[in-house]
CSV table of C-alpha atoms and ligand atoms in Angstrom, one decimal:
chain,number,residue,atom,x,y,z
A,1,UNK,CA,45.5,-30.6,53.3
A,2,UNK,CA,42.7,-29.3,55.7
A,3,UNK,CA,39.8,-31.6,56.4
A,4,UNK,CA,36.6,-30.6,57.0
A,5,UNK,CA,33.3,-32.7,58.3
A,6,UNK,CA,30.1,-31.3,58.2
A,7,UNK,CA,29.0,-30.3,61.8
A,8,UNK,CA,25.6,-32.4,61.5
A,9,UNK,CA,27.0,-35.3,58.8
A,10,UNK,CA,26.1,-38.8,59.9
A,11,UNK,CA,23.1,-40.6,61.7
A,12,UNK,CA,20.1,-38.8,62.7
A,13,UNK,CA,17.4,-39.0,65.2
A,14,UNK,CA,15.4,-41.0,63.3
A,15,UNK,CA,17.7,-43.6,62.5
A,16,UNK,CA,19.9,-44.0,65.4
A,17,UNK,CA,16.4,-45.0,67.3
A,18,UNK,CA,15.0,-47.6,64.9
A,19,UNK,CA,18.9,-48.9,64.8
A,20,UNK,CA,18.8,-48.9,69.1
A,21,UNK,CA,15.5,-50.5,69.0
A,22,UNK,CA,17.1,-53.7,66.5
A,23,UNK,CA,19.6,-54.1,68.8
A,24,UNK,CA,17.5,-54.0,71.9
A,25,UNK,CA,14.5,-56.6,70.4
A,26,UNK,CA,17.3,-58.8,69.2
A,27,UNK,CA,18.7,-59.0,72.5
A,28,UNK,CA,15.2,-59.8,74.2
A,29,UNK,CA,13.9,-61.8,71.7
A,30,UNK,CA,17.4,-63.6,70.8
A,31,UNK,CA,15.8,-65.3,67.6
A,32,UNK,CA,13.4,-64.7,65.0
A,33,UNK,CA,14.1,-60.8,64.6
A,34,UNK,CA,13.9,-59.5,61.4
A,35,UNK,CA,13.4,-56.0,59.6
A,36,UNK,CA,10.9,-55.4,56.6
A,37,UNK,CA,13.9,-54.0,54.7
A,38,UNK,CA,16.9,-53.2,55.7
A,39,UNK,CA,16.6,-50.9,58.6
A,40,UNK,CA,18.6,-48.3,57.0
A,41,UNK,CA,20.6,-47.8,54.0
A,42,UNK,CA,23.8,-48.3,55.1
A,43,UNK,CA,25.3,-52.1,54.4
A,44,UNK,CA,27.9,-51.9,57.0
A,45,UNK,CA,25.0,-51.2,59.9
A,46,UNK,CA,22.8,-54.1,58.3
A,47,UNK,CA,25.6,-56.7,58.5
A,48,UNK,CA,26.5,-55.7,62.0
A,49,UNK,CA,22.9,-56.7,62.8
A,50,UNK,CA,23.0,-59.4,61.4
A,51,UNK,CA,25.7,-60.5,63.7
A,52,UNK,CA,23.6,-59.7,66.4
A,53,UNK,CA,20.9,-62.1,65.3
A,54,UNK,CA,18.6,-59.5,63.0
A,55,UNK,CA,17.8,-60.8,59.5
A,56,UNK,CA,16.8,-58.4,56.9
A,57,UNK,CA,13.6,-59.5,54.4
A,58,UNK,CA,11.7,-57.9,51.6
A,59,UNK,CA,8.4,-59.4,51.8
A,60,UNK,CA,6.2,-60.7,55.2
A,61,UNK,CA,5.7,-63.9,53.2
A,62,UNK,CA,9.9,-64.9,53.7
A,63,UNK,CA,8.8,-65.6,57.8
A,64,UNK,CA,5.9,-67.3,59.2
A,65,UNK,CA,6.7,-66.6,62.9
A,66,UNK,CA,8.4,-64.3,65.1
A,67,UNK,CA,9.5,-60.5,65.1
A,68,UNK,CA,9.3,-58.0,62.7
A,69,UNK,CA,10.6,-55.0,62.9
A,70,UNK,CA,9.0,-51.9,61.1
A,71,UNK,CA,11.9,-49.3,59.9
A,72,UNK,CA,12.4,-45.4,60.2
A,73,UNK,CA,10.4,-45.2,56.4
A,74,UNK,CA,7.1,-46.8,58.0
A,75,UNK,CA,4.5,-48.9,56.2
A,76,UNK,CA,1.4,-48.6,55.6
A,77,UNK,CA,-1.1,-49.3,58.4
A,78,UNK,CA,-2.3,-52.6,55.9
A,79,UNK,CA,1.4,-54.4,56.1
A,80,UNK,CA,1.2,-53.9,59.6
A,81,UNK,CA,-2.3,-55.7,60.0
A,82,UNK,CA,-1.3,-58.7,57.5
A,83,UNK,CA,2.5,-58.9,60.2
A,84,UNK,CA,-0.5,-58.7,63.2
A,85,UNK,CA,-3.0,-61.6,61.2
A,86,UNK,CA,0.1,-63.8,60.2
A,87,UNK,CA,1.2,-64.2,63.6
A,88,UNK,CA,4.2,-61.8,64.0
A,89,UNK,CA,5.0,-59.7,66.9
A,90,UNK,CA,5.2,-56.1,65.5
A,91,UNK,CA,8.0,-53.9,67.0
A,92,UNK,CA,7.6,-50.4,65.1
A,93,UNK,CA,10.4,-48.0,64.7
A,94,UNK,CA,8.8,-45.5,62.1
A,95,UNK,CA,10.2,-42.3,62.5
A,96,UNK,CA,8.0,-39.6,64.1
A,97,UNK,CA,8.3,-37.5,61.5
A,98,UNK,CA,7.2,-39.8,58.9
A,99,UNK,CA,4.2,-41.0,61.1
A,100,UNK,CA,3.7,-37.0,61.4
A,101,UNK,CA,3.7,-37.3,57.7
A,102,UNK,CA,1.4,-40.0,57.4
A,103,UNK,CA,-1.0,-38.7,59.9
A,104,UNK,CA,-1.3,-35.6,57.8
A,105,UNK,CA,-2.2,-37.3,54.5
A,106,UNK,CA,-5.0,-38.6,56.1
A,107,UNK,CA,-6.0,-35.6,57.5
A,108,UNK,CA,-6.1,-34.1,54.1
A,109,UNK,CA,-7.8,-36.7,52.5
A,110,UNK,CA,-10.4,-36.8,54.9
A,111,UNK,CA,-10.7,-33.3,54.6
A,112,UNK,CA,-11.5,-33.8,50.9
A,113,UNK,CA,-8.3,-32.5,49.8
A,114,UNK,CA,-6.7,-34.2,46.3
A,115,UNK,CA,-3.5,-35.1,48.1
A,116,UNK,CA,0.2,-34.6,46.4
A,117,UNK,CA,2.9,-36.0,47.8
A,118,UNK,CA,6.6,-34.7,46.7
A,119,UNK,CA,8.7,-37.3,46.5
A,120,UNK,CA,10.3,-40.3,44.8
A,121,UNK,CA,7.2,-43.1,44.1
A,122,UNK,CA,9.5,-45.7,44.6
A,123,UNK,CA,10.4,-45.2,47.6
A,124,UNK,CA,9.6,-47.3,50.8
A,125,UNK,CA,9.0,-44.2,53.3
A,126,UNK,CA,6.3,-42.7,49.7
A,127,UNK,CA,4.7,-46.2,49.4
A,128,UNK,CA,4.0,-46.4,53.1
A,129,UNK,CA,2.4,-43.0,53.2
A,130,UNK,CA,0.2,-43.7,49.8
A,131,UNK,CA,-0.4,-47.0,51.7
A,132,UNK,CA,-2.1,-45.0,54.9
A,133,UNK,CA,-4.2,-43.0,52.3
A,134,UNK,CA,-5.5,-45.8,50.4
A,135,UNK,CA,-3.5,-45.2,47.4
A,136,UNK,CA,-5.5,-41.9,47.2
A,137,UNK,CA,-2.2,-39.5,46.5
A,138,UNK,CA,-0.8,-38.3,43.7
A,139,UNK,CA,3.0,-38.6,43.9
A,140,UNK,CA,5.0,-36.2,42.0
A,141,UNK,CA,8.9,-35.9,41.7
A,142,UNK,CA,9.2,-32.2,40.4
A,143,UNK,CA,7.1,-29.1,39.4
A,144,UNK,CA,7.0,-30.5,36.0
A,145,UNK,CA,5.0,-33.6,36.8
A,146,UNK,CA,2.9,-31.0,39.3
A,147,UNK,CA,2.4,-28.6,36.1
A,148,UNK,CA,0.8,-31.5,34.0
A,149,UNK,CA,-1.9,-32.6,36.7
A,150,UNK,CA,-5.7,-31.5,36.1
A,151,UNK,CA,-7.1,-28.5,37.5
A,152,UNK,CA,-9.3,-29.5,41.1
A,153,UNK,CA,-10.7,-27.6,43.6
A,154,UNK,CA,-8.8,-27.5,46.0
A,155,UNK,CA,-5.0,-29.6,46.4
A,156,UNK,CA,-3.6,-30.7,49.6
A,157,UNK,CA,0.3,-31.3,49.5
A,158,UNK,CA,3.0,-33.0,51.7
A,159,UNK,CA,6.4,-34.3,50.7
A,160,UNK,CA,8.5,-36.8,51.5
A,161,UNK,CA,11.0,-36.0,54.6
A,162,UNK,CA,13.7,-36.4,52.5
A,163,UNK,CA,13.2,-34.0,49.6
A,164,UNK,CA,14.4,-30.3,49.4
A,165,UNK,CA,12.4,-27.2,50.3
A,166,UNK,CA,13.2,-26.2,46.9
A,167,UNK,CA,11.9,-28.7,45.2
A,168,UNK,CA,8.5,-28.7,47.4
A,169,UNK,CA,8.4,-24.8,47.0
A,170,UNK,CA,8.4,-25.5,43.2
A,171,UNK,CA,5.7,-27.9,43.1
A,172,UNK,CA,3.3,-25.4,45.3
A,173,UNK,CA,4.1,-22.9,42.9
A,174,UNK,CA,3.0,-24.9,40.1
A,175,UNK,CA,0.0,-26.2,41.7
A,176,UNK,CA,-1.2,-22.6,42.3
A,177,UNK,CA,-2.2,-22.6,38.5
A,178,UNK,CA,-4.0,-25.8,38.9
A,179,UNK,CA,-6.6,-24.8,42.3
A,180,UNK,CA,-7.8,-21.9,43.5
A,181,UNK,CA,-7.1,-23.9,47.0
A,182,UNK,CA,-4.2,-25.3,48.0
A,183,UNK,CA,-3.4,-26.7,51.9
A,184,UNK,CA,0.1,-27.5,52.7
A,185,UNK,CA,2.0,-29.1,55.6
A,186,UNK,CA,5.8,-29.1,55.5
A,187,UNK,CA,6.8,-32.6,55.9
A,188,UNK,CA,10.7,-32.2,55.3
A,189,UNK,CA,12.8,-33.0,57.9
A,190,UNK,CA,15.4,-30.5,59.6
A,191,UNK,CA,17.5,-33.3,60.1
A,192,UNK,CA,17.7,-33.3,56.0
A,193,UNK,CA,17.2,-29.7,55.1
A,194,UNK,CA,20.3,-28.9,57.7
A,195,UNK,CA,22.5,-31.4,56.7
A,196,UNK,CA,21.9,-30.4,53.0
A,197,UNK,CA,22.8,-26.4,53.9
A,198,UNK,CA,25.6,-27.3,55.4
A,199,UNK,CA,26.6,-29.2,52.5
A,200,UNK,CA,25.6,-26.8,50.2
A,201,UNK,CA,27.7,-24.3,52.2
A,202,UNK,CA,31.0,-26.6,52.8
A,203,UNK,CA,30.8,-27.7,49.0
A,204,UNK,CA,31.4,-23.7,48.2
A,205,UNK,CA,34.2,-23.7,50.3
A,206,UNK,CA,35.9,-26.7,50.1
A,207,UNK,CA,38.4,-28.2,46.4
A,208,UNK,CA,37.1,-31.6,46.6
A,209,UNK,CA,34.0,-33.1,48.5
A,210,UNK,CA,33.4,-36.9,50.0
A,211,UNK,CA,30.2,-38.2,50.6
A,212,UNK,CA,30.2,-40.9,53.0
A,213,UNK,CA,27.0,-43.7,52.9
A,214,UNK,CA,25.1,-46.2,51.0
A,215,UNK,CA,24.8,-46.3,47.2
A,216,UNK,CA,21.2,-47.0,48.2
A,217,UNK,CA,20.6,-44.3,50.6
A,218,UNK,CA,18.3,-41.4,48.9
A,219,UNK,CA,19.6,-38.8,51.1
A,220,UNK,CA,23.4,-39.5,50.9
A,221,UNK,CA,22.9,-39.7,47.3
A,222,UNK,CA,20.9,-36.4,47.2
A,223,UNK,CA,23.9,-34.8,49.4
A,224,UNK,CA,26.2,-36.1,46.5
A,225,UNK,CA,24.0,-34.0,43.4
A,226,UNK,CA,24.2,-30.9,45.8
A,227,UNK,CA,27.9,-31.1,45.9
A,228,UNK,CA,28.5,-31.5,42.0
A,229,UNK,CA,25.7,-28.8,41.6
A,230,UNK,CA,28.4,-26.5,43.3
A,231,UNK,CA,30.6,-27.7,41.0
A,232,UNK,CA,32.8,-29.4,43.0
A,233,UNK,CA,34.6,-32.4,42.7
A,234,UNK,CA,32.6,-35.3,44.2
A,235,UNK,CA,33.4,-39.0,45.1
A,236,UNK,CA,30.0,-40.7,46.9
A,237,UNK,CA,31.9,-43.2,48.9
A,238,UNK,CA,30.4,-46.5,51.8
A,239,UNK,CA,34.1,-46.8,53.5
A,240,UNK,CA,37.5,-45.4,53.4
A,241,UNK,CA,38.7,-48.6,51.3
A,242,UNK,CA,37.3,-46.6,48.8
A,243,UNK,CA,39.6,-43.4,48.8
A,244,UNK,CA,42.2,-43.1,46.2
A,245,UNK,CA,44.7,-40.7,47.0
A,246,UNK,CA,45.0,-39.2,43.5
A,247,UNK,CA,41.7,-37.5,44.2
A,248,UNK,CA,43.6,-35.0,46.4
A,249,UNK,CA,46.6,-34.2,44.3
A,250,UNK,CA,47.3,-30.2,44.2
A,251,UNK,CA,43.8,-29.7,46.8
A,252,UNK,CA,44.2,-27.9,49.9
A,253,UNK,CA,41.0,-28.3,51.2
A,254,UNK,CA,38.9,-31.6,51.8
A,255,UNK,CA,34.9,-31.2,52.7
A,256,UNK,CA,33.2,-34.5,54.5
A,257,UNK,CA,29.9,-34.9,54.5
A,258,UNK,CA,27.8,-38.5,55.5
A,259,UNK,CA,24.1,-39.2,55.1
A,260,UNK,CA,21.8,-39.7,57.8
A,261,UNK,CA,22.3,-43.2,57.8
A,262,UNK,CA,25.8,-43.5,57.7
A,263,UNK,CA,27.5,-44.3,61.5
A,264,UNK,CA,29.8,-42.1,62.8
A,265,UNK,CA,32.4,-45.1,63.4
A,266,UNK,CA,32.5,-44.8,59.2
A,267,UNK,CA,33.1,-41.1,59.0
A,268,UNK,CA,35.5,-41.4,61.9
A,269,UNK,CA,37.2,-44.1,59.9
A,270,UNK,CA,37.2,-41.7,57.0
A,271,UNK,CA,38.9,-39.2,59.1
A,272,UNK,CA,41.4,-41.3,60.2
A,273,UNK,CA,42.1,-42.2,56.4
A,274,UNK,CA,42.3,-38.7,54.8
A,275,UNK,CA,44.8,-37.9,58.1
A,276,UNK,CA,46.9,-40.9,57.0
A,277,UNK,CA,47.3,-39.3,53.4
A,278,UNK,CA,48.3,-36.0,55.2
A,279,UNK,CA,45.2,-34.5,56.0
A,280,UNK,CA,44.4,-32.5,59.4
A,281,UNK,CA,41.4,-31.7,60.9
B,301,SF4,S1,16.6,-38.1,58.8
B,301,SF4,FE1,14.8,-37.2,59.4
B,301,SF4,S2,12.3,-38.4,59.1
B,301,SF4,FE2,14.5,-39.4,58.0
B,301,SF4,S3,14.7,-41.1,59.7
B,301,SF4,FE3,16.1,-39.2,60.3
B,301,SF4,S4,14.8,-38.1,61.5
B,301,SF4,FE4,13.3,-39.6,60.9
């Protein structure tokens, strides 16, 4: 039974940097260090940070003093301002790619475009981008929603960093029927698109796919969707304990991929478990 792991599976640059910043901050300040929401969508890493003294809070109102770390998804400037006004020290770990999307959103609005943001309206990254333009963005999840938009003089388009290129392209095509002037910035992160492409390629060559990562991670779930679209039996798991040996009965080739919020050591533990079950890298 052959095991094949997607080359870029696991932590991306932005997530690695945010986690490192969180551990460094815990060391520097020793106490009262918080993240606004979990630093990444991976429960195992969040637990490790808790052990190091970094606690996740849902709202700024839960804390009155200390250090607040802004995670890689970013937040609106209002949230940062509110934290400072409330006397908190702010450590900003917003990923530079998310920061770029925020900056471009502001630029488009300033230039007079009606801003369309392709993404999931409930995702914190999207909420942060919408906040940077004081709510002046229309969030659409797909081409169908874009088709329903009114005709406008000019639309500006950006995307949540974890969107697929196909979805952004479909929305852009739909918007061409809604305006004569369209300005598009591709704000999709390469870490995500490369991993999605590798995962699609891998799913096309194996008998079963394991997708490793937090169930609350949007990009991990998207990888599982890509594998299922390839028609391959797919199991989304957080740890090796969830693996069932029956999944591999009669299978010769197992593919493993992992979301950008999944640490290397968890991927390794999955590979170890597969090896125990008779797999070979
Ligand atoms: S997936 Fe890309 S945008 Fe998101 S945190 Fe990682 S590097 Fe940044």
